[in-house]
Coordinates of C-alpha atoms in Angstrom, one line a residue:
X365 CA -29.0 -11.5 13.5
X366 CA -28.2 -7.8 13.3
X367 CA -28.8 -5.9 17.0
X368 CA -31.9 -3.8 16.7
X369 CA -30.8 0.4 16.6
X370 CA -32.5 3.3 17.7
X371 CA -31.6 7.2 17.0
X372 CA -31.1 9.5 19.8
X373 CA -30.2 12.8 20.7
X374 CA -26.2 12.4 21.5
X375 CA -24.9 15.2 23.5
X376 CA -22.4 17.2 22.5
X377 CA -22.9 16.1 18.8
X378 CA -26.1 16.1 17.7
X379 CA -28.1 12.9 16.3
X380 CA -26.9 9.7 17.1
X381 CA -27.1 5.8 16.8
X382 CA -27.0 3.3 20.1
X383 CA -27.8 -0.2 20.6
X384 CA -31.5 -0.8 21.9
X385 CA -30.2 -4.5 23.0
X386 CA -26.3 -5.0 24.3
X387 CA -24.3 -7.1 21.7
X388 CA -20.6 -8.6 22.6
X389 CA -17.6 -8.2 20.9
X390 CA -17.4 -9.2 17.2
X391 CA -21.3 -9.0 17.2
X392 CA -23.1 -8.2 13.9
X393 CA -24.6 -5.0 14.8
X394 CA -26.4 -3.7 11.4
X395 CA -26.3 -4.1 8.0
X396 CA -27.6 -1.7 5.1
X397 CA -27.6 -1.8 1.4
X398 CA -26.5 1.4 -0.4
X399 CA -28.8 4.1 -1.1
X400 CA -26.6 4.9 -4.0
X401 CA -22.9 3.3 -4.9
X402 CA -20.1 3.7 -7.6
X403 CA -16.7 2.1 -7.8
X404 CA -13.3 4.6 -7.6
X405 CA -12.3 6.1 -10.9
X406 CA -8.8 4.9 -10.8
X407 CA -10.7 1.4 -10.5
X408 CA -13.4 1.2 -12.8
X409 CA -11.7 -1.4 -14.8
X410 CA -10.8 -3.6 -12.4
X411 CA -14.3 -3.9 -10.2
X412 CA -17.2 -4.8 -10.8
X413 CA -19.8 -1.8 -10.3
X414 CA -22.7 -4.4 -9.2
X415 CA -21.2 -6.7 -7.1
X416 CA -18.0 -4.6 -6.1
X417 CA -15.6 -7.5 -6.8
X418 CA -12.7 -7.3 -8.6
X419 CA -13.9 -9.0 -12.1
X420 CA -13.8 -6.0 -14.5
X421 CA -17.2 -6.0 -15.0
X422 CA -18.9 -3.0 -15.6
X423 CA -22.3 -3.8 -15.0
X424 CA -24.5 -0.6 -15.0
X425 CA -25.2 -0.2 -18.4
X426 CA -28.0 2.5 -18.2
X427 CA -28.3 6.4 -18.2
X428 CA -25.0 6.5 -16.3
X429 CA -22.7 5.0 -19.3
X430 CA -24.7 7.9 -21.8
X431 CA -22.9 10.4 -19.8
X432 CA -19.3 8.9 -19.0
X433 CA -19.4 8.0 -22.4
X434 CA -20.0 11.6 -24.0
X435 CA -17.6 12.8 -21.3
X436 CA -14.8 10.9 -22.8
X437 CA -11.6 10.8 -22.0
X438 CA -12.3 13.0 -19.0
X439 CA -13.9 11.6 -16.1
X440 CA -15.9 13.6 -12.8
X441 CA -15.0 12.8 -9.8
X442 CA -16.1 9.9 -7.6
X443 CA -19.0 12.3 -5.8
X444 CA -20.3 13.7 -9.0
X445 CA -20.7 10.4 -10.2
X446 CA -22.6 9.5 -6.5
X447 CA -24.6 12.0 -6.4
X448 CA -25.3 11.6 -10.4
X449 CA -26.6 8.0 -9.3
X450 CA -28.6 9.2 -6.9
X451 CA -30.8 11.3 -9.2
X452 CA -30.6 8.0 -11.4
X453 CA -31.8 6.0 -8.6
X454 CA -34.1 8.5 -6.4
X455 CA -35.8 6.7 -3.6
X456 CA -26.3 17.2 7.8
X457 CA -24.4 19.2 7.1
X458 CA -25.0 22.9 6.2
X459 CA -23.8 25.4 3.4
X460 CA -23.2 28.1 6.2
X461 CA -20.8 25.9 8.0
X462 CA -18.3 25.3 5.2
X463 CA -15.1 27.5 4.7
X464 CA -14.9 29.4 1.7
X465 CA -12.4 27.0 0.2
X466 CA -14.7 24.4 0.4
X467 CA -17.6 26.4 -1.3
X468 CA -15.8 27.0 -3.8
X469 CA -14.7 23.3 -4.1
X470 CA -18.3 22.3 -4.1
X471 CA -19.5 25.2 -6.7
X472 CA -17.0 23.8 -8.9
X473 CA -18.3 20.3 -8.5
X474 CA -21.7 21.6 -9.3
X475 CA -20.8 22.7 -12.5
X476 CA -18.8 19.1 -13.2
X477 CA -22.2 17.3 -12.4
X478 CA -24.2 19.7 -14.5
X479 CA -22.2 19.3 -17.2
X480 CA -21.7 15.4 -16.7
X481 CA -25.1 15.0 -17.0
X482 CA -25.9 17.1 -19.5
X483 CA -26.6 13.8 -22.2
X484 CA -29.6 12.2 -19.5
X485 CA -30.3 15.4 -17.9
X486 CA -30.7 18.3 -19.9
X487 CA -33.1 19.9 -17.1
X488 CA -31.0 18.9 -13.7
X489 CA -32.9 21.5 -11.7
X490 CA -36.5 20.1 -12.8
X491 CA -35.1 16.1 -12.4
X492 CA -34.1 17.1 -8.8
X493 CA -37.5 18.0 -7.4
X494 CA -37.9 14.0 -7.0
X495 CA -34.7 14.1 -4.2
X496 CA -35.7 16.1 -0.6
X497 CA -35.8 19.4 -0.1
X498 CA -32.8 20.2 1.3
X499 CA -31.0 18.1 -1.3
X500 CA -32.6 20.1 -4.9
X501 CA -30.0 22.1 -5.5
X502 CA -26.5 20.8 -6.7
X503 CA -24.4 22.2 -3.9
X504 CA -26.5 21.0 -1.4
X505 CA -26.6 17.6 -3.3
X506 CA -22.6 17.0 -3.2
X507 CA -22.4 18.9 0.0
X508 CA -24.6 15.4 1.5
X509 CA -22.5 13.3 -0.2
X510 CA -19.2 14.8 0.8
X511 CA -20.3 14.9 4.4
X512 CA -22.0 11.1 4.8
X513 CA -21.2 8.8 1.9
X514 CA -18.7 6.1 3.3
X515 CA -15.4 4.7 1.3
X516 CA -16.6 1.0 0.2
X517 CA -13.1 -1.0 1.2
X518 CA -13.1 -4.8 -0.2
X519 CA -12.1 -7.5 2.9
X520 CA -8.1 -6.1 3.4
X521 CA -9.7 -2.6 4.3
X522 CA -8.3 -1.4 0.3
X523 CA -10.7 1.5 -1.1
X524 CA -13.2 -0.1 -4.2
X525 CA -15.8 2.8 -4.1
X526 CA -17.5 5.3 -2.6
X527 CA -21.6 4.6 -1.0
X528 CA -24.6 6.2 0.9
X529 CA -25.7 4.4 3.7
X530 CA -28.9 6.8 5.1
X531 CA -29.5 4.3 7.8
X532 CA -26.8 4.4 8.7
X533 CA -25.1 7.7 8.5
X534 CA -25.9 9.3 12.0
X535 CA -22.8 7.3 13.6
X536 CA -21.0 9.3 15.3
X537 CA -16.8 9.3 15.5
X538 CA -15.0 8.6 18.2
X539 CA -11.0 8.2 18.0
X540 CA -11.1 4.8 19.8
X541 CA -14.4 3.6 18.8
X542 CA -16.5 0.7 19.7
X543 CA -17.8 -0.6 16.4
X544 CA -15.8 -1.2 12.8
X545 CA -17.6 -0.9 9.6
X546 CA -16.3 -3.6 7.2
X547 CA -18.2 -4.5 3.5
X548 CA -19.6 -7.5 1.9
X549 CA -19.4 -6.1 -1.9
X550 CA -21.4 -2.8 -1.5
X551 CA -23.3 -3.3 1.8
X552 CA -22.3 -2.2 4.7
X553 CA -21.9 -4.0 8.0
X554 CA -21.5 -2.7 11.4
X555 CA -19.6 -4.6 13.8
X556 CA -18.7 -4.4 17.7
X557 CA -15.3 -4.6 18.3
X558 CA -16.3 -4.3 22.6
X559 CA -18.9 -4.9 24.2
X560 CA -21.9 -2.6 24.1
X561 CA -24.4 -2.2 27.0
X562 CA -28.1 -1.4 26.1
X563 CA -28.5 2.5 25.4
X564 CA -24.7 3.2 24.7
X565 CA -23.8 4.9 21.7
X566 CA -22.5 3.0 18.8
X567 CA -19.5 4.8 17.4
X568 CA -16.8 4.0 14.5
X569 CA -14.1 5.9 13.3
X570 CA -14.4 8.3 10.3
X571 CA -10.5 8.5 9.6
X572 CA -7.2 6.3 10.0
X573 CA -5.9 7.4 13.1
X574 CA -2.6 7.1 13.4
X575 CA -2.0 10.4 13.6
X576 CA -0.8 13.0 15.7
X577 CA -4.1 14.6 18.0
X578 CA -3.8 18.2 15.3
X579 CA -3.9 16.2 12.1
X580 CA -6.5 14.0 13.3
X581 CA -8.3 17.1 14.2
X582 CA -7.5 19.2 10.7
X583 CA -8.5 16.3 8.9
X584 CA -12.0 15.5 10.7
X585 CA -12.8 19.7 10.5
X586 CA -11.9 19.7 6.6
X587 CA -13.9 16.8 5.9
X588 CA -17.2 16.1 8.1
X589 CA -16.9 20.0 9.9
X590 CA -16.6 19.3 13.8
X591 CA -14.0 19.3 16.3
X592 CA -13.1 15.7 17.9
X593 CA -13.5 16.1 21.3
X594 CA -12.9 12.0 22.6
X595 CA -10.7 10.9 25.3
X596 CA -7.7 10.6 22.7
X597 CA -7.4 13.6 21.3
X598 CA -8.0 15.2 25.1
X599 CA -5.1 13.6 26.2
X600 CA -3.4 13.3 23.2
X601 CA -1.4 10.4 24.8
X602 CA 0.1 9.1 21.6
X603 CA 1.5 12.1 19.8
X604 CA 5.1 12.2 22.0
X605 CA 5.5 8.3 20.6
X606 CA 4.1 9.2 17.4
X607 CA 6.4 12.1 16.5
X608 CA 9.3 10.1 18.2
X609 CA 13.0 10.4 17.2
X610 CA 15.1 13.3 15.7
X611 CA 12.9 15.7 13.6
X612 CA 15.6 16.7 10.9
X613 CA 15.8 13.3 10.4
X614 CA 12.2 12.1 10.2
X615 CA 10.7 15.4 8.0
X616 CA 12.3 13.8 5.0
X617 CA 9.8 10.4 5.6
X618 CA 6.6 13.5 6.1
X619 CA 7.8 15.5 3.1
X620 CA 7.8 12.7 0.7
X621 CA 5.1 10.6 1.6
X622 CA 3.1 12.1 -0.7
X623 CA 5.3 11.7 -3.6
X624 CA 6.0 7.8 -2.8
X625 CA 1.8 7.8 -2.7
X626 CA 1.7 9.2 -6.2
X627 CA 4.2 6.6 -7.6
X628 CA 2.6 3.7 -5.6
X629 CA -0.7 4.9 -7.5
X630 CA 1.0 4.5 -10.5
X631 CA 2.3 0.8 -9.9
X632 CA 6.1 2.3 -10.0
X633 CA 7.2 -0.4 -7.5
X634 CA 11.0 0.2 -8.6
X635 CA 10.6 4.0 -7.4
X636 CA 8.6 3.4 -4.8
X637 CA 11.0 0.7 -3.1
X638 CA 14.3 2.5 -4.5
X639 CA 12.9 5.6 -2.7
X640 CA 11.5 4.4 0.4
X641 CA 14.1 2.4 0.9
X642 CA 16.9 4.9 0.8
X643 CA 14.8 7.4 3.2
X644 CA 14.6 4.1 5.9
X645 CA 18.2 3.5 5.9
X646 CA 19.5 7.5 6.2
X647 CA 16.5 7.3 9.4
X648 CA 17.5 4.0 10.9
X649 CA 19.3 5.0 13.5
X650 CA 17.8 8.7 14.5
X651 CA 14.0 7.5 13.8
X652 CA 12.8 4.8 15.7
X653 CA 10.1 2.3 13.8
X654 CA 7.3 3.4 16.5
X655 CA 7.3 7.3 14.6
X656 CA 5.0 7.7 12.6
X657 CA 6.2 8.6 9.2
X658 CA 8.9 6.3 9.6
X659 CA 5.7 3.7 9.9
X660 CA 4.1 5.2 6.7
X661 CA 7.1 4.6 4.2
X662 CA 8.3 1.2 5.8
X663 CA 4.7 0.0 4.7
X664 CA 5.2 1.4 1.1
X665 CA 8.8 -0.2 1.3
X666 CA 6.8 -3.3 2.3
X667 CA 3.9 -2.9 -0.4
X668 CA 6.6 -2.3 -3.1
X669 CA 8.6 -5.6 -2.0
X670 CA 5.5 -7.6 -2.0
X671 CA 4.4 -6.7 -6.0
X672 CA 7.9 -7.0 -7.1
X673 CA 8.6 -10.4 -5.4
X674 CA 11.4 -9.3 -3.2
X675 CA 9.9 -11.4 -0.2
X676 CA 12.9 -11.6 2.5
X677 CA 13.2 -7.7 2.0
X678 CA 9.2 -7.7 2.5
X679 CA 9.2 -9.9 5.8
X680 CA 12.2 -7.1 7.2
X681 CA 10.0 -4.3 6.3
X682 CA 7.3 -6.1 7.9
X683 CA 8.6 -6.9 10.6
X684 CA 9.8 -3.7 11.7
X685 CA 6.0 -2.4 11.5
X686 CA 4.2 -4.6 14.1
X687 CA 5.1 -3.1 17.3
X688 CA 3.6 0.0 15.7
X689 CA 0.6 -1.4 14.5
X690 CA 0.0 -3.2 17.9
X691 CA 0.8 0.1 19.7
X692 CA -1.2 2.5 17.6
X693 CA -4.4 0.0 16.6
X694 CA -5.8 -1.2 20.0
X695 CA -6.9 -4.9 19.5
X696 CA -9.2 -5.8 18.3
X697 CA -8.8 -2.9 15.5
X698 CA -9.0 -4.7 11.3
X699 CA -5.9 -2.9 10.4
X700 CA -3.4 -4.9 12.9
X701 CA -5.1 -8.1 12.2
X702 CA -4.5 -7.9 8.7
X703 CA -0.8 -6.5 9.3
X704 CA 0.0 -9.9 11.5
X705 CA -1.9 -11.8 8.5
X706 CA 0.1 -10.1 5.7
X707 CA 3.3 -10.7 7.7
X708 CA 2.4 -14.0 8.8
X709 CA 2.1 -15.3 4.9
X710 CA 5.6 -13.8 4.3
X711 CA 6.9 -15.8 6.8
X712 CA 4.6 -19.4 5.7
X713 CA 6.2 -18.3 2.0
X714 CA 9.9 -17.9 3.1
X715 CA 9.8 -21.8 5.0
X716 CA 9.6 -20.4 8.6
X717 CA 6.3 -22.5 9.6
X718 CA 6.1 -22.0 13.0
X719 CA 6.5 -17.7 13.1
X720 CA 3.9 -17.8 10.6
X721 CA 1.3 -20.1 13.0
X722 CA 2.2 -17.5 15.4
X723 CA 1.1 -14.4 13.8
X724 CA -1.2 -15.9 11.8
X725 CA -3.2 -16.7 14.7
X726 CA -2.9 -13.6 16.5
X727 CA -4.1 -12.4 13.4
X728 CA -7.3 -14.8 12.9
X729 CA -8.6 -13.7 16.7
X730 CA -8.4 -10.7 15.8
X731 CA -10.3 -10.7 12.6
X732 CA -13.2 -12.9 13.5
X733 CA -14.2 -10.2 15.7
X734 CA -13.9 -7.4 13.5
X735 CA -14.7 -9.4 10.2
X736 CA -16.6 -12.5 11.5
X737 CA -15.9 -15.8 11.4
X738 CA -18.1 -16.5 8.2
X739 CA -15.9 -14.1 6.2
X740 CA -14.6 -15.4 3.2
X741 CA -11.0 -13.5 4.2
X742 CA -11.3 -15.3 8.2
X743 CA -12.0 -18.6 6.6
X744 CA -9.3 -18.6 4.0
X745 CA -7.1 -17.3 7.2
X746 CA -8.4 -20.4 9.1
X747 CA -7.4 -22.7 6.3
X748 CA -3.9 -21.3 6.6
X749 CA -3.8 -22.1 10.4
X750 CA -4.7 -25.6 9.2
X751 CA -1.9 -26.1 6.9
X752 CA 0.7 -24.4 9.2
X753 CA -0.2 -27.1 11.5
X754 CA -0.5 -29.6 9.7
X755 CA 3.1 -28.6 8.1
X756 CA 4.4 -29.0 12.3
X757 CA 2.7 -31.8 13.0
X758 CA 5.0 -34.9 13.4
X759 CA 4.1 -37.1 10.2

């Protein structure tokens, strides 16, 4: 049974969420259904837009598929096509505050939604009057959406979609939070990953962060328009560790990160390994694995390895990432537990039984705290702890 919520006025930040009742670690805290949802463009094909599985099923069959349609063989962008499914579906943060850049970003997404709906909504201005006041204008519309819609991530934290959770949207960011959001298809739940005391705020994370304390902060001031003022990013503690190593020798892993993202988009394994793998090995010895960047590409390497079948190359790879992870991701954090699962399966594949019960199971306490226990992904784990065992256990 969910913990029962309660807004309040959080200091320093505006509205907030906190726990009326305290809740332990790997407590169900709230769950919501999505205002509005749509799957990722580059995944339309591959996940179901109901049930936000991966079937292939494309189940909304309605006003929405009138405009993709007659869009053909463009396609907007994953928050036209939100905030489009909000006006389908009717049921804070301001215009001032933006940059200029990012008006003119949003002006130019006004126009894409105007023009997307143009088959269903020849009159967007008049269907709008059904939504709130401050949403019945276009920009205001996507500015909402780009500001509080969350990224719907199946059970191995990998982006299916974009939502709106209004229930749930006043959670606040903290750096080292006390709550993870995870998803069961499109609805959201809240879980504690510490224990909460009654009346403390319930905060998640709005970014990935591993990151040095400025790119945290860039990236959080781009996207949601505040400055991160937690302990982290006042002490910046990590940074020196995180930015470790020779810097002529670890700006070529920053510099073409972005490139080996692109190809790993594409599904060009071959590049992506050849690539990776050649910026590792001219690092190895200036870089150590705890940087960064050096972390970013050895898990590309690793993803590469994995969907070409190169499985003693993925265990090295893999390897070499968990002192990072467990460094970087303070337990119980998803992202590690998942790491020593993925890791822990290479090892199970490649005969070595009992280094795969070991990581497996750091990885299962892990998870049932910031998953659950009921979990499809935590039981199929468990089952693997049962067949490593089984696999040790004298016949």
């Amino acid at each position: 049974m969910s913990v029962k919520v309660e807004r309040f006025s959080s200091p320093g930040k505006g509205n907030g969420l906190r726990a009326v009742s305290g809740v332990p670690a790997g407590g169900r805290v709230w769950s919501a259904a999505p205002l509005a949802a749509c799957v990722s463009n580059t995944l339309t094909g591959e996940v179901c837009s109901g049930c936000f599985t991966r079937k292939g099923v494309w189940s909304v069959r309605s006003r929405e598929c009138v405009c993709l349609r007659d869009l053909l063989p463009r396609a907007p962008t994953d928050s036209v096509r939100l905030a489009a499914r909000i006006l389908f579906n009717p049921h804070g943060t301001t215009w001032t505050s933006m940059s200029e850049q990012k008006r003119r970003g949003l002006s130019q997404l006004a126009d894409m939604l105007q023009i997307y709906l143009q088959p269903e909504v020849p009159d967007l201005m008049e269907e709008m009057t059904s939504l709130p006041p401050s949403c019945q204008d276009p920009l205001s519309l996507l500015a909402k959406v780009a500001c509080n819609c969350f990224t719907i991530s199946d059970e191995e934290l990998k982006e299916v979609g974009v939502g709106l959770y209004p229930s749930l949207s006043l959670l606040n960011h903290d750096c080292r939070p006390n709550c993870v959001v995870v998803f069961e298809g499109s609805r959201l739940v809240l879980r504690a990953v510490k224990d909460v005391c009654p009346g403390e705020e319930l905060l998640i994370s709005y970014i990935d962060t591993v990151s040095v304390t400025a790119d945290r902060q860039r990236q959080l001031s781009d996207q949601y328009h505040f400055t991160c003022n937690c302990q982290c990013c006042g002490t910046q503690a990590m940074d020196g560790a995180m930015l470790c190593g020779e810097e002529s020798c670890w700006r070529p892993l920053e510099q073409a990160h972005p490139r080996l993202e692109g190809l790993q988009a594409d599904s060009q394994w071959t590049a992506v390994l050849e690539n990776s793998g050649s910026l590792l090995s001219a690092a190895e010895c200036a870089v150590p694995d705890d940087n960064v960047h050096k972390l970013r590409v050895a898990d590309l390497a690793l993803d590469a390895c994995v969907n070409l079948g190169v499985w003693g190359r993925a265990l090295t790879y893999g390897l070499k990432t968990l002192p990072a992870y467990r460094r970087y991701y303070p337990d119980p954090h998803p992202a590690h537990g998942l790491q020593l699962m993925r890791v822990g399966k290479l090892h199970h594949y490649l005969g070595n039984t009992e280094e795969a019960l070991d990581l497996l199971r750091q990885g299962y306490e892990i998870l049932r705290i910031t998953h659950g226990e009921e979990n499809p992904l935590t039981r199929r784990l468990s089952l693997k702890l049962e067949q490593c065992r089984a696999e040790i256990r004298p016949s």
